Short mmCIF file of C-alpha atoms in Angstrom, two decimals:
data_model
loop_
_atom_site.label_atom_id
_atom_site.label_comp_id
_atom_site.label_asym_id
_atom_site.label_seq_id
_atom_site.Cartn_x
_atom_site.Cartn_y
_atom_site.Cartn_z
CA MET A 14 -16.85 198.06 11.58
CA GLU A 15 -19.86 199.59 13.45
CA GLU A 16 -19.30 203.23 14.24
CA SER A 17 -19.57 202.53 18.23
CA LEU A 18 -16.89 199.87 17.95
CA LYS A 19 -14.64 202.34 15.91
CA VAL A 20 -15.23 205.18 18.63
CA LYS A 21 -14.28 202.72 21.24
CA LYS A 22 -11.18 201.60 19.38
CA ALA A 23 -10.38 205.16 18.69
CA THR A 24 -10.44 205.81 22.39
CA TYR A 25 -8.04 203.07 23.12
CA GLN A 26 -5.82 204.16 20.37
CA LEU A 27 -5.92 207.83 21.75
CA TRP A 28 -4.62 206.65 25.18
CA THR A 29 -2.25 203.98 23.77
CA PHE A 30 -0.55 206.49 21.55
CA THR A 31 -0.28 209.08 24.56
CA ILE A 32 1.12 206.37 26.89
CA SER A 33 3.66 205.09 24.30
CA LYS A 34 4.67 208.71 23.58
CA ILE A 35 5.28 209.40 27.27
CA ILE A 36 7.22 206.32 27.73
CA SER A 37 9.27 206.54 24.93
CA THR A 38 9.83 210.22 24.97
CA LEU A 39 10.87 209.89 28.58
CA GLY A 40 13.13 207.15 27.96
CA ALA A 41 14.73 209.27 25.25
CA ASN A 42 15.17 212.24 27.53
CA VAL A 43 16.81 210.15 30.23
CA LEU A 44 19.25 208.82 27.76
CA ALA A 45 20.06 212.42 26.28
CA PHE A 46 20.70 213.64 29.81
CA GLY A 47 22.90 210.74 30.42
CA ILE A 48 24.75 210.91 27.20
CA SER A 49 25.27 214.57 27.64
CA LEU A 50 27.03 214.20 31.17
CA TYR A 51 28.98 211.12 30.05
CA ILE A 52 30.58 212.87 27.00
CA LEU A 53 31.40 215.98 29.16
CA LYS A 54 33.02 213.59 31.91
CA MET A 55 34.94 211.75 29.16
CA THR A 56 36.24 214.56 27.29
CA GLY A 57 35.65 217.79 29.23
CA SER A 58 35.12 219.30 25.87
CA ALA A 59 32.14 221.50 24.86
CA THR A 60 33.18 220.80 21.12
CA SER A 61 32.59 217.02 21.65
CA PHE A 62 29.42 217.73 23.21
CA ALA A 63 28.23 219.92 20.35
CA MET A 64 29.41 217.34 18.01
CA ASN A 65 26.99 214.91 19.56
CA MET A 66 24.22 217.54 18.94
CA VAL A 67 25.17 217.78 15.23
CA CYS A 68 25.12 213.91 14.82
CA SER A 69 21.50 214.08 16.32
CA ILE A 70 20.12 216.97 14.31
CA LEU A 71 21.94 216.52 10.95
CA PRO A 72 20.12 213.19 9.89
CA ARG A 73 16.79 214.71 10.76
CA VAL A 74 17.29 217.65 8.57
CA LEU A 75 18.48 215.54 5.62
CA LEU A 76 16.04 212.62 5.94
CA ALA A 77 12.75 214.20 7.23
CA SER A 78 11.35 214.92 3.75
CA ILE A 79 12.39 211.46 2.42
CA VAL A 80 10.76 209.84 5.64
CA GLY A 81 7.50 211.82 4.87
CA LEU A 82 7.51 210.30 1.41
CA MET A 83 7.86 206.84 2.76
CA ALA A 84 5.23 207.41 5.28
CA ASP A 85 2.85 208.32 2.37
CA ARG A 86 3.90 205.26 0.16
CA TYR A 87 4.45 202.27 2.65
CA SER A 88 2.58 201.00 5.74
CA LYS A 89 2.73 203.34 8.55
CA LYS A 90 2.48 200.62 11.15
CA MET A 91 5.34 198.79 9.68
CA ILE A 92 7.58 201.84 9.47
CA ILE A 93 6.93 202.75 13.11
CA LEU A 94 7.16 199.09 14.58
CA LEU A 95 10.47 198.79 12.55
CA SER A 96 11.86 202.02 13.66
CA GLN A 97 11.08 201.25 17.30
CA GLY A 98 12.52 197.69 17.03
CA CYS A 99 15.82 199.12 15.32
CA THR A 100 16.15 201.52 18.34
CA VAL A 101 16.01 198.78 20.82
CA VAL A 102 18.61 196.82 18.57
CA LEU A 103 20.87 199.85 18.50
CA MET A 104 20.76 200.02 22.27
CA ALA A 105 21.35 196.44 22.70
CA GLY A 106 24.27 196.67 20.16
CA LEU A 107 25.97 199.66 22.16
CA LEU A 108 25.58 197.65 25.36
CA VAL A 109 27.19 194.42 23.64
CA TYR A 110 30.02 196.67 22.22
CA GLY A 111 30.59 198.47 25.50
CA TYR A 112 30.82 195.28 27.39
CA LEU A 113 33.34 193.76 24.79
CA SER A 114 35.52 196.76 24.17
CA GLY A 115 34.13 199.80 26.33
CA ILE A 116 32.08 202.55 25.32
CA THR A 117 33.96 205.13 23.35
CA VAL A 118 32.86 208.60 22.44
CA THR A 119 33.06 207.54 18.72
CA SER A 120 30.79 204.63 19.17
CA ILE A 121 28.35 207.28 21.04
CA TYR A 122 28.35 209.53 17.94
CA ILE A 123 27.58 206.73 15.61
CA VAL A 124 24.76 205.31 17.66
CA THR A 125 23.45 208.99 18.09
CA ALA A 126 23.32 209.43 14.61
CA LEU A 127 21.56 206.13 13.67
CA TYR A 128 19.31 206.72 16.62
CA SER A 129 18.48 210.17 14.99
CA ILE A 130 17.50 208.34 11.96
CA THR A 131 15.29 205.73 13.37
CA SER A 132 13.54 208.42 15.58
CA THR A 133 12.91 210.65 12.58
CA PHE A 134 11.10 207.75 10.89
CA ASN A 135 8.93 207.24 14.01
CA SER A 136 8.26 210.83 14.72
CA VAL A 137 7.22 211.96 11.39
CA THR A 138 5.19 208.76 10.46
CA PHE A 139 3.38 208.94 13.69
CA THR A 140 2.57 212.36 13.58
CA SER A 141 1.13 212.02 9.89
CA SER A 142 -0.88 209.00 11.29
CA ILE A 143 -2.85 210.72 13.95
CA ALA A 144 -5.98 211.56 11.72
CA CYS A 145 -5.90 207.71 10.94
CA LEU A 146 -5.85 206.69 14.53
CA VAL A 147 -8.71 208.66 16.05
CA ASP A 148 -11.82 210.35 14.84
CA ARG A 149 -11.82 213.92 13.52
CA THR A 150 -13.49 215.54 16.57
CA ARG A 151 -10.42 214.27 18.61
CA ILE A 152 -7.53 215.12 16.59
CA GLN A 153 -6.79 218.28 18.58
CA LYS A 154 -6.91 216.09 21.82
CA ALA A 155 -4.44 213.82 20.38
CA MET A 156 -2.02 216.50 19.18
CA SER A 157 -2.48 218.27 22.75
CA PHE A 158 -1.60 214.81 24.27
CA ASN A 159 1.53 214.48 22.05
CA GLN A 160 2.67 217.93 23.34
CA MET A 161 1.73 216.97 26.78
CA ALA A 162 4.07 213.79 26.36
CA MET A 163 6.90 216.09 25.20
CA SER A 164 6.44 218.36 28.28
CA ILE A 165 6.21 215.51 30.74
CA ALA A 166 9.55 214.03 29.29
CA ALA A 167 11.12 217.47 29.42
CA ILE A 168 10.33 217.91 33.13
CA GLY A 169 10.89 214.21 34.08
CA GLY A 170 13.84 213.35 31.90
CA PRO A 171 16.58 215.65 33.61
CA ALA A 172 15.00 214.81 37.09
CA ILE A 173 15.15 210.93 36.59
CA GLY A 174 18.49 211.30 34.67
CA GLY A 175 20.10 213.63 37.35
CA MET A 176 18.88 210.82 40.08
CA MET A 177 20.36 207.92 38.03
CA TYR A 178 23.64 209.58 37.13
CA GLY A 179 24.99 209.32 40.53
CA PHE A 180 24.11 205.62 40.96
CA VAL A 181 24.27 203.97 37.70
CA SER A 182 26.64 203.74 34.70
CA ILE A 183 26.04 204.71 31.15
CA GLU A 184 25.04 201.17 30.48
CA GLY A 185 22.01 201.85 32.88
CA PHE A 186 20.78 204.70 30.90
CA LEU A 187 21.03 202.49 27.75
CA ILE A 188 18.98 199.70 29.55
CA VAL A 189 16.27 202.17 30.59
CA HIS A 190 15.82 203.54 27.09
CA MET A 191 15.88 200.16 25.46
CA VAL A 192 13.21 198.98 27.87
CA ALA A 193 11.14 202.12 27.23
CA TYR A 194 11.07 201.71 23.57
CA LEU A 195 10.34 198.00 23.88
CA ILE A 196 7.23 198.61 26.07
CA ALA A 197 6.29 201.48 23.44
CA LEU A 198 6.76 199.01 20.70
CA LEU A 199 4.46 196.46 22.26
CA LEU A 200 1.70 198.98 22.71
CA GLU A 201 1.89 200.30 19.20
CA ALA A 202 1.55 196.76 17.93
CA THR A 203 -1.91 196.68 18.99
CA MET A 204 -3.21 199.83 17.22
CA ASN A 205 -4.99 200.15 13.93
CA PHE A 206 -3.47 202.62 11.58
CA HIS A 207 -6.26 202.18 9.01
CA LEU A 208 -9.11 202.97 11.46
CA TYR A 209 -9.98 206.29 9.82
CA SER A 210 -7.83 205.86 6.88
CA GLU A 211 -9.31 207.40 3.66
CA VAL A 212 -6.90 205.61 1.32
CA LYS A 213 -7.64 202.07 0.25
CA ASN A 214 -4.99 199.39 0.57
CA GLU A 215 -4.11 199.20 -3.15
CA ALA A 216 -1.06 199.29 -5.04
CA LYS A 217 0.55 202.52 -5.77
CA ASP A 218 2.06 203.61 -8.89
CA GLU A 219 5.76 203.44 -8.57
CA VAL A 220 7.18 207.10 -9.08
CA ARG A 221 10.72 208.25 -8.76
CA ILE A 222 11.55 209.43 -5.22
CA TRP A 223 12.83 212.82 -6.43
CA GLN A 224 9.59 213.23 -8.53
CA SER A 225 7.36 212.17 -5.43
CA LEU A 226 9.18 214.72 -3.13
CA LYS A 227 8.74 217.43 -5.95
CA ASP A 228 5.09 216.31 -6.18
CA GLY A 229 4.91 217.14 -2.30
CA PHE A 230 6.45 220.69 -2.69
CA GLN A 231 4.01 221.27 -5.32
CA TYR A 232 1.22 220.13 -3.44
CA ALA A 233 2.19 222.44 -0.45
CA GLN A 234 2.13 225.43 -3.01
CA THR A 235 -1.50 224.63 -4.07
CA LYS A 236 -2.63 224.84 -0.41
CA LYS A 237 -2.17 228.44 0.50
CA ALA A 238 -2.48 227.98 4.23
CA VAL A 239 0.10 225.03 4.16
CA ALA A 240 2.52 227.12 2.07
CA THR A 241 2.14 230.15 4.59
CA ILE A 242 2.89 227.74 7.50
CA LEU A 243 6.09 226.40 5.83
CA TRP A 244 7.25 230.05 5.06
CA VAL A 245 6.54 231.40 8.61
CA ALA A 246 7.92 228.25 10.25
CA PHE A 247 11.18 228.90 8.32
CA TRP A 248 11.60 232.43 9.81
CA ILE A 249 10.32 231.74 13.24
CA ASN A 250 12.49 228.86 14.08
CA LEU A 251 15.37 230.88 12.95
CA PHE A 252 14.63 233.98 15.00
CA PHE A 253 13.10 232.15 18.01
CA THR A 254 16.39 230.45 18.42
CA ALA A 255 17.74 233.80 19.94
CA MET A 256 15.75 232.86 22.95
CA ASN A 257 17.26 229.38 23.15
CA VAL A 258 20.67 230.84 22.90
CA GLY A 259 20.26 234.14 24.50
CA GLY A 260 18.00 233.21 27.21
CA ILE A 261 20.74 231.15 29.08
CA PHE A 262 23.46 233.57 28.03
CA ILE A 263 21.75 236.44 29.84
CA LEU A 264 20.71 234.40 33.11
CA VAL A 265 24.18 233.02 33.51
CA GLU A 266 26.51 235.65 32.21
CA VAL A 267 24.68 238.93 32.49
CA LEU A 268 22.21 238.43 35.42
CA LYS A 269 24.47 235.92 37.24
CA ILE A 270 21.43 233.61 38.36
CA LYS A 271 22.54 230.70 40.18
CA SER A 272 22.64 227.14 38.21
CA ARG A 273 19.98 225.73 40.33
CA HIS A 274 17.75 228.52 39.67
CA VAL A 275 18.36 228.47 36.01
CA GLY A 276 17.26 224.95 36.20
CA ILE A 277 13.92 225.97 37.72
CA ILE A 278 13.50 228.51 35.22
CA GLU A 279 13.97 225.88 32.36
CA SER A 280 11.64 223.74 34.07
CA ALA A 281 8.79 226.58 34.02
CA GLY A 282 8.99 226.60 30.39
CA ALA A 283 8.06 222.58 30.31
CA ILE A 284 5.37 223.31 32.89
CA GLY A 285 4.16 225.93 30.50
CA MET A 286 3.83 223.56 27.66
CA LEU A 287 2.12 220.90 29.83
CA VAL A 288 -0.53 223.31 31.32
CA ALA A 289 -1.21 224.79 27.63
CA SER A 290 -1.48 220.97 26.25
CA VAL A 291 -3.97 220.09 29.08
CA PHE A 292 -5.97 223.10 28.50
CA LEU A 293 -6.18 222.62 24.49
CA SER A 294 -7.04 218.97 24.96
CA THR A 295 -10.31 220.10 26.43
CA ARG A 296 -11.31 222.66 23.92
CA LYS A 297 -12.80 222.30 20.53
CA PRO A 298 -10.57 222.91 17.49
CA SER A 299 -10.26 226.50 16.44
CA THR A 300 -12.28 227.38 13.50
CA TYR A 301 -9.51 229.83 12.23
CA PRO A 302 -6.28 227.91 13.35
CA LEU A 303 -3.95 230.06 11.12
CA LEU A 304 -5.29 233.24 12.64
CA GLN A 305 -5.07 231.85 16.09
CA SER A 306 -1.28 230.87 15.26
CA LYS A 307 -0.73 234.42 14.02
CA ARG A 308 -1.97 236.00 17.28
CA TYR A 309 0.35 233.71 19.32
CA ILE A 310 3.38 234.18 17.20
CA LEU A 311 3.10 237.97 17.71
CA TRP A 312 2.59 237.43 21.36
CA MET A 313 5.80 235.11 21.42
CA ALA A 314 7.64 237.96 19.49
CA THR A 315 6.39 240.42 22.01
CA ALA A 316 7.68 238.13 24.83
CA LEU A 317 11.08 237.89 23.02
CA GLY A 318 11.27 241.63 23.14
CA LEU A 319 10.12 241.81 26.90
CA ALA A 320 13.04 239.54 27.83
CA THR A 321 15.22 242.63 27.66
CA ILE A 322 13.51 244.57 30.29
CA PRO A 323 15.87 243.36 33.14
CA LEU A 324 18.82 244.44 30.92
CA TRP A 325 17.38 248.05 30.75
CA VAL A 326 15.99 248.32 34.25
CA GLU A 327 18.07 247.13 37.38
CA PHE A 328 15.83 244.54 39.23
CA THR A 329 16.71 242.64 42.45
CA TYR A 330 17.70 238.98 42.06
CA MET A 331 14.53 237.67 43.15
CA MET A 332 12.63 239.92 40.63
CA ASN A 333 14.86 238.83 37.91
CA PHE A 334 14.31 235.04 38.90
CA LEU A 335 10.41 235.53 39.09
CA PHE A 336 10.34 237.64 35.74
CA PHE A 337 12.20 234.81 33.82
CA ILE A 338 10.04 231.98 35.23
CA THR A 339 6.86 233.84 34.17
CA LEU A 340 8.57 234.55 30.69
CA PHE A 341 9.82 230.95 30.01
CA PHE A 342 6.44 229.62 31.08
CA SER A 343 4.40 232.10 28.85
CA PHE A 344 6.99 231.32 25.93
CA SER A 345 6.40 227.67 25.94
CA ALA A 346 2.77 228.12 26.38
CA PHE A 347 2.42 230.26 23.26
CA ALA A 348 4.55 227.62 21.33
CA VAL A 349 1.72 225.09 22.08
CA PHE A 350 -1.08 227.40 20.99
CA ILE A 351 0.79 228.09 17.74
CA ASN A 352 1.71 224.44 16.99
CA THR A 353 -1.24 222.49 18.11
CA PRO A 354 -3.89 224.31 15.79
CA VAL A 355 -1.37 224.21 12.95
CA GLY A 356 -0.94 220.50 13.25
CA VAL A 357 -4.60 219.86 13.62
CA MET A 358 -5.19 221.74 10.27
CA ILE A 359 -2.60 219.95 8.43
CA GLN A 360 -4.24 216.50 9.86
CA THR A 361 -7.77 217.85 8.74
CA GLU A 362 -7.06 219.71 5.33
CA VAL A 363 -4.08 217.99 3.67
CA GLU A 364 -5.03 214.62 1.81
CA GLU A 365 -3.67 211.57 3.40
CA SER A 366 -1.59 210.65 0.54
CA TYR A 367 0.41 213.69 1.03
CA ARG A 368 0.42 214.28 4.69
CA GLY A 369 3.64 212.38 5.56
CA ARG A 370 5.59 214.61 3.00
CA ILE A 371 4.09 217.95 4.47
CA PHE A 372 4.95 216.85 8.03
CA GLY A 373 8.40 215.86 6.79
CA ILE A 374 9.00 219.07 5.09
CA LEU A 375 7.95 220.92 8.07
CA GLU A 376 10.04 219.07 10.32
CA ALA A 377 13.08 219.58 7.99
CA VAL A 378 12.62 223.23 7.81
CA SER A 379 12.22 223.67 11.65
CA MET A 380 15.23 221.35 12.37
CA ALA A 381 17.57 223.03 9.76
CA MET A 382 17.04 226.41 11.41
CA MET A 383 18.09 225.38 14.88
CA PRO A 384 21.84 224.71 14.09
CA LEU A 385 21.88 227.73 11.69
CA GLY A 386 20.20 229.96 14.33
CA THR A 387 22.42 228.70 17.26
CA MET A 388 25.52 229.50 15.14
CA VAL A 389 24.40 233.04 14.07
CA PHE A 390 23.07 234.13 17.33
CA GLY A 391 26.06 232.55 19.04
CA LEU A 392 28.25 235.00 17.04
CA LEU A 393 25.86 237.97 17.43
CA PHE A 394 25.82 237.61 21.24
CA ASP A 395 29.63 237.42 21.40
CA ARG A 396 29.67 240.88 19.68
CA ILE A 397 26.69 242.71 20.40
CA ASP A 398 24.84 243.65 23.47
CA PRO A 399 22.19 240.98 24.11
CA GLN A 400 19.28 243.51 24.58
CA TRP A 401 19.75 244.72 20.98
CA VAL A 402 19.89 241.07 19.55
CA LEU A 403 16.78 240.14 21.25
CA LEU A 404 14.88 243.39 20.65
CA GLY A 405 16.04 243.15 17.00
CA SER A 406 14.90 239.71 16.64
CA SER A 407 11.42 240.67 18.10
CA MET A 408 11.00 243.43 15.78
CA ILE A 409 11.89 241.49 12.57
CA LEU A 410 9.60 238.51 13.57
CA ILE A 411 6.64 241.02 14.15
CA VAL A 412 7.31 242.64 10.64
CA ILE A 413 7.56 239.17 8.87
CA THR A 414 4.65 237.51 10.67
CA SER A 415 2.53 240.72 9.94
CA TYR A 416 3.33 240.80 6.27
CA MET A 417 3.33 237.05 5.57
CA MET A 418 0.08 236.50 7.64
CA ARG A 419 -1.50 239.68 6.70
CA SER A 420 -5.29 240.16 6.45
CA SER A 421 -5.55 239.72 2.80
CA VAL A 422 -3.80 236.33 3.16
CA ILE A 423 -5.95 235.29 6.00
CA GLN A 424 -8.97 236.39 4.26
CA GLN A 425 -7.81 234.38 1.06
CA ILE A 426 -7.43 231.25 3.14
CA TYR A 427 -10.78 231.81 5.13
CA PRO A 428 -13.19 233.63 2.90
CA GLN A 429 -16.03 232.93 5.27
CA LEU A 430 -14.34 235.24 7.78
CA THR A 431 -14.75 238.17 5.63
CA SER A 432 -18.44 237.36 4.90
CA SER A 433 -19.10 236.98 8.66
CA LYS A 434 -17.56 240.48 9.28
CA SER A 435 -19.74 242.06 6.68
CA HIS A 436 -22.73 240.22 8.29
CA ILE A 437 -22.02 241.53 11.60
CA LYS A 438 -21.31 245.13 10.14
CA GLU A 439 -24.86 244.88 8.36
CA LYS A 440 -26.56 244.09 11.74
CA VAL A 441 -24.88 246.80 13.59
CA GLN A 442 -25.89 249.36 10.52
CA HIS A 443 -29.42 248.13 10.81
CA LEU A 444 -29.67 248.71 14.48
#
C-alpha cells in the first residue's frame, strides 16, 4: 500500500475509532446510570447497588490479563467485533427476558457480569491495537481522543440518563445501549487492524496459557520503564481511591454541599479530563513520558493534600463550592497528563506481540485496587477524621513516587537525559 494511502486510511481510522468510542462509551454510561437508579428504586438497598458494582469490577480484575494474552495471540479485529456483537446480544436477551418474565435484580447482576466480560475483551484489545491503526506520529492524538471519548461520556451519560429516567423504562436504556454498540460495531468493521502492524500473519506456536502469561510478566520485568509503571500504578490506584471515596464524603457529610452542587463539582472533573485530552491531542509526544508522569503524580498527590484545606480553615459555602470545582478539575486533568504519555510509551516501546498482555496486566492492577481501596478508605473515613486520612495518603504517595521514580531510575531508563544535562553543564562552565 502506498504511503499516502496508508496515511489517509490512518486518518479515517483515527476518526472512526474516536466516533465509535464516543458512541459506545456514551451508551454504556447512560445504561450504567439507568441501571443504578433502577436497582435503587427496586430494592432501596445500597448493598444491592454495591453488589452490581462487584459484578462489574470483579470479571475485569480476573480476566484482564487473559484477555491481553488473547489479544496478542488472535485476530484483534475479530475479538473486538465479537465482543461488540455479544454485547448487543446480551442487551437483546435481557429485553426478551424482561418481556417474558419481567426484569429482576438477579437478571441485572448476571447481565452486568457478562457485559463486564465482553467490555474487557473490547477495551483491552482496542487499547493494545492503537499503534496498529494509526501512524506513530499520531498515537498520542489517538490516546488523547480515547480519553476525550471517556470524558464526553462522563459528562453526557448522567445528563442523558437523567432526562431519560423520567420518561422511559429500563427497557429504553437497554435499547439505547444496544443501538449504540451496534453502530460502533458497524464502524469498527471497516477498520484495518493490520495497517501499521509489525507482526506478520503467520501461525503462532501453541504455548500453554499460564506459560504465556508468565512470559508477559517476565517481559515486563525486562523493560525497566514498564516494570516501574506497573508498580507505581499499583500504589497510586490504591491511594488515589481516597479521593474517590473521601471527596464525596467530605462534600456531603462534612461541608454539607447541596446535591445539585455536588453534581456540578463532579462534572468539573469530567470537563478537566476533556480539556486536558484536547490539549494533548494538539501536542507532540513527550520525549521523557515517565518523567512527565512523575511530575503530575506528585501534583496529584499534592492536590490530595490540598483537599483538606477547607477542613482546617473555615470557608464560606461559595468558597468551598468554587474550591472543590477547581480541585476536581485539576485532579482529573492531572490524571490525563499521567495516563496519556504512559499509554503512548507502552504503544511505542512494547513489542506488538506483548502489548495486549502488558495492557491487560495494567488494567488488572488498576481495577483490583478500586474495590480494595474503596473498602479500606471507607473503613478509615468512618473511624478517623477525613483530613488526616487524605493528608496521610498524600504524604505516602509523595514518598512512594519519589522513591520508585527516583532520579537514578529515571536516568537508567533515559540515559540520554544524563548526557544532555552534562552537555548543558559543560556549556555553562565554558561560558
